XYZ file of C-alpha atoms in Angstrom:
579
model
C 78.555 36.729 40.797
C 77.192 36.389 44.530
C 80.465 35.041 45.860
C 82.494 37.470 43.749
C 80.727 40.458 45.594
C 80.955 38.999 48.669
C 84.757 38.469 48.697
C 84.654 42.467 47.364
C 83.101 43.379 50.371
C 84.316 41.543 52.738
C 87.805 42.750 51.631
C 86.937 46.167 51.399
C 85.396 46.299 54.452
C 88.768 44.558 55.964
C 90.803 47.191 54.075
C 89.098 50.052 56.159
C 89.068 48.300 59.530
C 92.896 48.173 58.700
C 93.258 52.096 57.536
C 90.627 52.490 60.709
C 93.048 50.881 62.698
C 96.274 53.156 61.316
C 94.657 55.801 61.855
C 93.827 55.438 65.292
C 97.342 54.507 65.787
C 98.348 57.748 64.356
C 95.590 59.540 66.503
C 96.887 58.028 69.852
C 100.397 58.633 68.907
C 99.548 62.203 68.149
C 97.910 62.770 71.343
C 100.666 61.022 73.417
C 102.742 64.111 71.784
C 100.241 66.681 72.861
C 100.229 65.419 76.206
C 104.099 65.184 76.291
C 104.245 69.173 74.476
C 101.663 69.721 77.471
C 103.375 68.393 80.539
C 106.644 70.113 79.100
C 104.819 73.461 78.808
C 103.258 72.906 82.628
C 106.608 71.912 83.800
C 108.013 75.469 81.909
C 105.157 77.313 83.922
C 105.714 75.691 87.318
C 109.612 76.395 86.732
C 109.112 79.549 85.807
C 106.165 80.757 88.627
C 108.729 79.093 91.172
C 111.731 81.317 89.574
C 109.351 84.167 89.744
C 108.548 83.503 93.382
C 112.179 82.641 94.209
C 113.123 86.682 92.821
C 110.523 88.468 94.479
C 111.938 86.604 97.671
C 115.632 87.208 97.019
C 114.750 90.914 96.391
C 112.874 91.099 99.763
C 115.344 89.633 101.742
C 118.235 91.374 100.135
C 115.716 94.511 101.174
C 115.513 93.567 105.122
C 119.002 91.884 105.455
C 120.418 95.611 104.698
C 118.023 97.726 106.238
C 117.942 95.685 109.687
C 121.666 96.799 110.427
C 121.207 100.341 109.021
C 118.565 100.652 111.711
C 120.994 100.059 114.448
C 123.307 102.856 112.479
C 120.840 105.238 111.710
C 118.760 104.882 115.325
C 122.323 104.867 116.988
C 123.394 107.953 114.882
C 119.960 109.959 115.681
C 120.393 109.270 119.664
C 124.238 110.785 119.283
C 122.742 114.039 117.140
C 120.236 114.728 120.191
C 123.104 114.985 122.448
C 125.836 117.677 123.229
C 127.780 117.910 120.382
C 130.161 120.471 119.311
C 129.412 121.837 115.166
C 132.057 119.652 113.846
C 130.680 116.599 115.497
C 127.104 117.393 114.688
C 128.640 117.834 111.022
C 130.139 114.332 111.471
C 126.785 113.240 112.443
C 124.597 114.859 109.821
C 126.851 113.603 106.906
C 126.257 110.046 108.363
C 122.379 110.130 108.641
C 122.672 111.998 104.744
C 124.747 108.859 103.504
C 122.749 106.231 104.954
C 119.671 107.883 103.321
C 120.998 108.015 100.249
C 121.915 104.253 100.096
C 118.763 103.476 101.006
C 117.292 105.409 98.242
C 119.549 103.554 95.793
C 118.541 100.525 96.904
C 114.898 101.009 96.719
C 115.540 102.581 93.246
C 117.399 99.376 92.090
C 114.877 97.042 93.715
C 111.969 99.231 91.698
C 113.948 99.560 88.508
C 114.045 95.486 88.724
C 110.667 95.233 89.694
C 109.698 97.337 86.407
C 112.095 94.841 83.913
C 109.922 92.218 85.287
C 106.761 93.337 84.221
C 108.018 93.417 80.584
C 107.424 89.728 80.228
C 104.621 88.096 78.019
C 101.469 88.269 80.124
C 99.514 85.702 78.052
C 100.610 82.586 80.606
C 100.122 84.824 83.466
C 97.698 83.467 86.458
C 96.015 86.448 88.309
C 96.796 85.814 92.051
C 93.498 87.476 94.139
C 93.770 88.803 97.085
C 92.377 91.212 99.649
C 94.243 94.928 99.445
C 93.718 98.228 100.409
C 93.291 100.284 96.902
C 94.013 103.835 98.440
C 97.256 101.860 99.497
C 98.090 100.324 96.379
C 98.123 103.991 94.658
C 99.869 105.428 97.223
C 102.921 102.973 96.735
C 103.081 103.574 93.172
C 103.379 107.112 93.492
C 105.949 107.006 95.921
C 107.603 105.471 93.864
C 108.104 108.654 91.522
C 107.844 111.008 94.263
C 111.727 111.902 93.895
C 111.435 112.533 90.058
C 108.613 114.548 90.380
C 109.590 117.005 93.384
C 112.980 117.431 90.445
C 110.683 118.425 87.957
C 108.123 120.394 90.156
C 105.136 118.227 89.742
C 102.055 117.576 92.029
C 101.123 113.391 91.877
C 98.030 113.626 93.122
C 95.105 110.862 93.452
C 91.476 110.490 93.941
C 89.297 107.667 94.628
C 85.571 108.228 94.454
C 82.943 107.772 97.298
C 81.186 104.919 96.155
C 84.596 102.830 95.402
C 85.207 100.179 97.963
C 88.316 100.558 99.425
C 88.912 97.166 99.936
C 88.674 95.138 96.915
C 89.798 91.738 95.795
C 92.043 91.626 92.967
C 95.452 90.980 91.506
C 97.626 93.496 93.705
C 100.893 92.978 91.673
C 99.367 93.182 88.384
C 97.532 96.244 89.100
C 100.674 98.047 90.721
C 102.736 97.058 87.195
C 99.943 98.264 85.194
C 100.279 102.161 87.201
C 103.931 101.961 87.726
C 104.079 101.861 83.283
C 101.647 104.494 83.146
C 102.437 106.934 85.819
C 106.508 106.032 84.934
C 105.678 107.365 81.622
C 104.087 110.286 82.678
C 106.511 111.308 85.088
C 109.028 111.037 82.180
C 107.505 112.944 79.476
C 105.445 115.790 81.420
C 107.575 119.145 82.405
C 105.167 120.840 84.555
C 101.929 120.565 85.980
C 100.556 117.060 87.286
C 99.971 113.350 86.947
C 96.408 112.779 88.447
C 95.122 109.708 89.008
C 91.271 108.687 89.603
C 89.352 105.785 89.987
C 85.364 105.266 89.896
C 82.653 102.918 89.901
C 80.940 102.068 86.679
C 78.981 99.497 87.129
C 78.181 96.633 89.246
C 77.603 93.212 87.441
C 74.773 91.069 88.995
C 77.134 88.556 89.878
C 78.597 91.055 92.331
C 81.289 91.796 90.019
C 82.517 95.691 90.286
C 84.054 97.450 87.404
C 86.570 99.832 88.325
C 87.853 102.763 86.094
C 91.221 104.570 86.256
C 92.333 107.611 84.688
C 96.263 108.177 84.697
C 95.960 112.280 83.224
C 99.046 113.835 82.754
C 99.972 117.573 81.488
C 102.849 116.445 79.669
C 103.458 116.792 75.315
C 101.227 114.172 74.267
C 101.012 112.163 71.378
C 100.080 113.336 68.093
C 96.812 111.662 66.684
C 98.852 109.725 63.614
C 100.830 108.043 66.031
C 97.976 107.047 68.595
C 97.582 103.764 66.522
C 100.622 102.478 67.530
C 100.770 102.771 70.903
C 99.309 99.521 72.379
C 101.001 97.368 69.583
C 104.397 95.577 69.585
C 105.810 96.965 66.354
C 106.786 100.679 66.477
C 107.863 102.972 63.738
C 111.150 104.281 64.817
C 110.815 108.671 63.158
C 109.047 109.468 65.881
C 109.775 113.304 66.771
C 110.992 114.387 69.730
C 107.913 115.163 70.922
C 106.669 111.535 71.005
C 109.332 110.011 72.552
C 107.202 108.679 75.002
C 105.717 105.898 73.189
C 109.102 104.422 72.772
C 108.196 102.644 75.862
C 105.310 100.754 73.906
C 106.588 97.608 75.320
C 105.362 98.401 78.443
C 102.629 99.927 76.829
C 101.387 95.986 75.779
C 102.112 94.551 78.726
C 99.770 96.767 80.152
C 97.272 95.975 77.241
C 97.127 92.462 77.972
C 97.311 92.532 81.858
C 94.180 94.708 81.509
C 92.788 92.421 79.640
C 93.629 89.275 81.517
C 91.862 91.442 84.647
C 88.591 91.853 82.686
C 89.056 95.386 81.113
C 90.216 97.522 78.696
C 92.450 100.410 77.976
C 92.303 103.240 75.937
C 94.590 106.565 75.015
C 93.156 110.320 74.286
C 95.976 112.726 73.696
C 97.145 115.279 72.010
C 100.631 117.236 71.362
C 100.845 120.065 73.556
C 97.653 118.812 75.496
C 99.277 115.915 77.664
C 97.980 112.440 77.651
C 94.786 110.520 79.112
C 94.988 106.778 80.182
C 91.495 105.373 80.701
C 91.442 101.435 81.761
C 89.100 99.443 83.641
C 89.142 96.068 85.662
C 86.983 93.448 87.099
C 86.960 93.251 90.795
C 84.985 92.564 93.572
C 84.498 94.118 97.120
C 86.705 92.492 99.987
C 84.542 90.897 102.351
C 87.702 90.792 104.880
C 87.609 93.072 107.270
C 90.833 95.042 107.179
C 91.699 97.493 109.782
C 92.132 101.284 109.053
C 95.346 103.035 110.237
C 93.143 105.661 111.991
C 89.201 105.288 111.370
C 87.542 107.897 109.328
C 86.392 110.302 111.763
C 87.377 113.623 113.426
C 85.742 112.673 116.738
C 85.597 115.797 118.821
C 86.433 118.197 116.237
C 84.002 118.167 113.328
C 83.460 121.617 111.507
C 86.907 122.330 112.526
C 87.505 125.360 110.386
C 90.832 124.638 107.703
C 92.553 126.864 105.408
C 93.816 124.981 102.147
C 96.669 127.079 100.621
C 97.820 125.128 97.188
C 97.874 126.740 93.702
C 97.606 123.525 92.075
C 93.626 123.293 91.633
C 93.605 119.366 91.538
C 95.357 119.055 94.592
C 92.947 121.877 95.763
C 90.006 120.168 95.232
C 91.227 117.020 96.330
C 92.504 118.264 99.730
C 88.939 120.048 99.711
C 86.941 117.024 99.168
C 88.923 114.857 101.227
C 88.327 117.110 104.073
C 84.539 117.279 103.435
C 84.645 113.814 103.874
C 85.805 113.786 107.262
C 83.442 116.489 108.089
C 85.970 119.054 108.385
C 84.956 122.752 106.987
C 87.646 123.697 104.284
C 88.721 127.027 102.621
C 90.854 127.082 99.772
C 93.134 129.215 98.705
C 95.326 129.439 95.699
C 97.460 131.975 96.483
C 99.282 133.288 99.524
C 97.588 136.604 99.013
C 94.100 135.187 98.592
C 94.901 132.993 101.844
C 95.719 136.141 104.218
C 92.145 137.745 102.873
C 90.557 134.611 103.955
C 92.409 134.465 107.259
C 91.174 138.592 108.091
C 87.464 137.652 107.226
C 87.380 133.733 108.589
C 88.179 132.167 112.218
C 90.564 129.436 111.354
C 91.813 126.618 113.477
C 94.319 125.131 111.147
C 96.341 125.993 107.702
C 97.554 123.329 105.337
C 99.706 125.329 102.885
C 101.949 124.005 100.429
C 105.516 124.984 100.002
C 105.928 125.753 96.207
C 103.826 128.400 94.922
C 104.494 131.534 92.893
C 104.630 135.390 94.076
C 104.678 134.186 97.664
C 106.040 130.390 98.727
C 104.460 128.375 101.731
C 107.592 129.632 103.962
C 106.960 133.483 103.192
C 103.483 133.066 103.922
C 103.575 131.214 107.009
C 106.284 133.719 108.332
C 103.671 136.410 107.780
C 100.617 134.131 109.199
C 102.852 133.550 112.121
C 103.609 137.194 112.800
C 99.302 138.012 112.598
C 97.904 134.428 113.947
C 100.983 132.837 116.200
C 98.236 130.963 117.889
C 96.847 129.104 114.437
C 99.001 125.376 113.968
C 100.414 125.384 110.106
C 100.931 122.230 108.224
C 103.767 122.389 105.224
C 103.052 120.349 102.348
C 106.889 119.675 101.528
C 107.855 117.837 98.148
C 110.614 114.801 98.854
C 113.949 115.291 99.245
C 112.991 119.406 99.553
C 114.767 120.641 102.812
C 114.452 124.641 102.640
C 111.861 124.263 105.649
C 114.488 123.160 107.762
C 115.580 126.382 108.709
C 112.578 127.751 109.773
C 111.078 124.575 112.038
C 109.737 127.125 114.238
C 107.084 127.740 111.856
C 105.421 124.706 111.109
C 103.951 121.907 113.493
C 104.155 119.551 111.319
C 105.329 118.578 108.023
C 103.984 115.930 105.354
C 105.818 115.011 102.610
C 104.250 114.489 98.775
C 102.737 113.041 97.053
C 100.104 113.164 100.115
C 98.997 109.920 102.075
C 95.444 109.675 103.393
C 96.185 108.452 106.409
C 99.215 110.814 107.104
C 96.971 113.857 106.552
C 94.118 112.168 108.502
C 96.487 111.467 111.780
C 98.798 114.886 110.885
C 95.502 116.724 111.260
C 93.737 115.197 113.957
C 97.234 115.460 116.218
C 97.567 119.161 115.656
C 93.906 119.690 116.263
C 94.274 118.123 119.307
C 97.451 120.255 120.528
C 95.908 123.258 119.297
C 92.835 122.250 121.742
C 94.850 121.232 124.908
C 97.123 124.521 124.366
C 100.106 122.570 123.213
C 102.922 124.649 122.744
C 106.584 124.457 122.007
C 108.552 123.423 118.752
C 107.739 119.766 118.043
C 109.548 119.583 114.803
C 112.772 119.721 117.000
C 115.707 117.132 116.749
C 115.493 116.920 120.849
C 113.900 114.432 122.346
C 111.251 115.734 124.774
C 112.079 115.002 128.857
C 108.329 114.596 129.959
C 107.179 112.610 126.726
C 105.827 109.764 128.647
C 104.432 111.763 131.045
C 102.515 113.386 128.259
C 101.653 110.597 125.812
C 101.700 107.276 128.782
C 101.396 103.595 127.138
C 102.969 100.391 128.509
C 105.128 98.848 125.759
C 106.396 96.000 124.426
C 109.216 95.373 122.138
C 109.474 92.464 119.984
C 112.541 92.228 118.053
C 115.271 89.363 117.505
C 117.888 91.681 116.284
C 120.570 93.083 119.378
C 121.701 95.803 118.087
C 118.324 97.117 117.569
C 116.973 95.860 120.471
C 119.290 98.078 122.157
C 118.637 101.369 120.113
C 114.985 100.627 120.758
C 115.312 100.379 124.738
C 117.619 103.104 124.844
C 115.401 105.772 123.005
C 111.954 104.569 124.626
C 114.454 104.878 127.664
C 115.477 108.522 126.856
C 111.931 109.613 126.683
C 110.576 107.895 129.632
C 109.308 104.343 128.908
C 110.636 101.357 130.851
C 109.629 98.777 127.780
C 110.079 95.094 128.010
C 111.450 92.516 125.085
C 110.637 89.502 123.252
C 112.960 88.253 121.242
C 109.901 86.393 118.750
C 106.678 85.878 118.232
C 106.309 83.125 121.045
C 107.986 85.191 123.865
C 105.607 87.974 122.943
C 102.316 85.560 123.164
C 103.872 84.418 126.639
C 103.957 87.612 127.665
C 100.828 88.982 127.104
C 99.297 85.968 128.403
C 100.006 87.002 132.157
C 100.597 90.978 131.270
C 98.554 93.791 129.631
C 100.522 96.102 126.786
C 99.048 99.193 125.361
C 101.163 98.817 122.664
C 103.615 96.239 120.800
C 106.173 97.381 118.497
C 106.638 94.339 116.532
C 108.941 92.828 113.946
C 108.118 90.843 111.455
C 110.857 88.360 110.615
C 111.669 87.060 113.709
C 112.603 82.855 114.455
C 110.396 80.957 116.162
C 107.109 82.687 115.089
C 107.225 85.997 112.941
C 105.601 89.308 113.897
C 102.180 88.492 111.474
C 101.616 85.619 113.104
C 101.758 86.209 116.671
C 99.777 89.499 115.569
C 96.621 87.070 114.750
C 96.601 85.056 117.738
C 96.750 87.689 119.474
C 94.024 89.470 117.864
C 92.037 85.553 118.728
C 93.043 85.211 122.110
C 93.175 88.592 124.008
C 89.759 89.932 125.293
C 91.757 93.274 125.965
C 93.290 93.897 122.762
C 96.917 96.122 122.167
C 97.691 98.267 119.675
C 100.271 96.567 117.611
C 102.347 98.576 115.028
C 104.652 96.855 112.808
C 108.353 97.929 112.959
C 110.079 96.340 110.010
C 112.893 96.352 107.588
C 109.990 94.560 104.843
C 109.467 97.556 102.824
C 108.969 96.054 99.686
C 105.584 96.605 97.858
C 102.647 95.206 99.437
C 104.772 94.129 102.787
C 102.549 96.814 104.882
C 99.175 96.271 103.154
C 100.568 92.608 104.241
C 100.784 93.897 108.117
C 97.670 95.685 108.363
C 95.660 92.200 106.994
C 97.455 90.390 109.590
C 96.013 92.610 112.179
C 98.368 95.674 113.051
C 97.218 98.865 113.752
C 100.110 100.679 112.368
C 103.702 100.391 110.392
C 106.848 101.830 110.707
C 109.482 100.997 108.334
C 113.174 100.266 109.063
C 115.791 102.199 109.475
C 113.421 104.092 111.721
C 113.113 108.073 112.042
C 112.581 109.021 115.684
C 110.313 111.921 114.656
C 108.049 108.974 113.098
C 108.443 106.849 116.043
C 107.268 109.935 118.257
C 104.770 110.658 116.169
C 103.145 107.037 116.190
C 103.559 107.086 120.175
C 101.450 110.173 120.453
C 98.807 109.301 118.094
C 97.918 105.966 119.653
C 98.428 107.513 123.436
C 95.920 110.344 122.395
C 93.828 107.695 120.525
C 93.547 105.031 123.835
C 93.527 108.119 125.886
C 89.943 109.185 124.159
C 88.829 105.587 123.897
C 89.119 105.775 127.829
C 87.203 108.926 127.921
C 84.672 107.966 126.060
C 83.769 104.627 127.807
C 83.863 106.448 131.402
C 81.280 109.360 129.814
C 79.351 106.454 128.863
C 79.158 104.720 132.291
C 78.573 107.932 134.045
C 75.590 108.761 131.853
C 74.060 104.844 132.455
């Protein structure tokens, strides 16, 4: 009996062992299949990443290769425009420049459209690419994409970053821009009047040092009814929307936004009602950048603190944002929402500078500026001008400077500082003229080195600098730049980016490390994709000019840095005498 039980037990144990071995074999087979699937997924992801990077590089290369020869075309046409021409010749030149600008606009719109299409891919498999960047520049680039459409619709594009938000942050630059592009695109498309307003605030700081930033994109458009809100961030959308609610037909872009935001550690909500606009609110987790990135012009109006600036802007949001910005620069803004109110303020307050919008009811910026010039001829006037609106060109003698809307902070800062310096130095004359000033180099002396590998562009920049009195040196690549600056000092280097042997950014980084006396380095490049200016600044450059180079922009940059260098020398000299 015991023997039979033992045999039964032994047989059972053997059977269990056999079943275990079979299960282990099956498990091993399943693991191999899973490993094979995982490897296929990893391979597919690697291939997708390589394809995406190749696509980005291709777009950048296309843009660069078109803009580089266009710089020569537009540069030479600008030079010819400044010579003695009859009316017929001048008309031909203006047509060349106009068509060239239209071509560049079309190229930019194609590249922007491609980027928007790419942003519609499923984001679940996306990995964040964290890097240091300028938050202000990130937002300004997005608003600049829609400046033309906003100007056609008469919309104001405005943004404001709270004081306690660090401007330099570490996050995914492209993903943040994709989110903002989708939200601003919707806002502009379905807002017929009023504004699109972006704000950024600091929600909280975690114990680990992470920052939770809050973003708001608010418009004054048609809005969305309450019963449709639940479908906004879902992949399946109803098909019976009214005309008022067409904007959520772009809902798949919003689905991508939601997934990207969640990937970045945040959430997104929408508050809206028909006829009262829409407000998207989202957050992301980020950190303050530990990398110091040079600013374009610092953040202080040294020597001009307390200057009285009159702001004339009928849009209350724009008015408030400009007021806040000027106060941060220690200026004293006075606010007017109409031409009539501005004239009343001028009759009561001594004003150093006027900043006026062009498009205003009852009395526009041109009419107001004509009255101001007739009564107060010494007050400089800065015009805030919608992009592509050229009405002000018939009245160039009225305005000291023009800033395109949406207003970029560094442009506003540079222009205000330049005009206050001009007023202080009693500089007169029409600086907005197309004619090149003969004594420009005497007013703004600079020793200039140009890094440029394209022969046509070398010829153009050398010619234009020669016409305004500068004798520049040319370096064909970054290595040549390093060789020249090792034994000769320059105040300013106009640095191309894409050059053989050593590019402009690598050369800049070497200069920042090796030279004791540092020159001002200005990127002069056909790299104009989103983030290109940011990369130039991060490499150590002080400023940025995109190709094709506009003569007025080049003159303004040269003037700005010549005055900055002069101011530093005077400050150093005064400090030395005091010691």
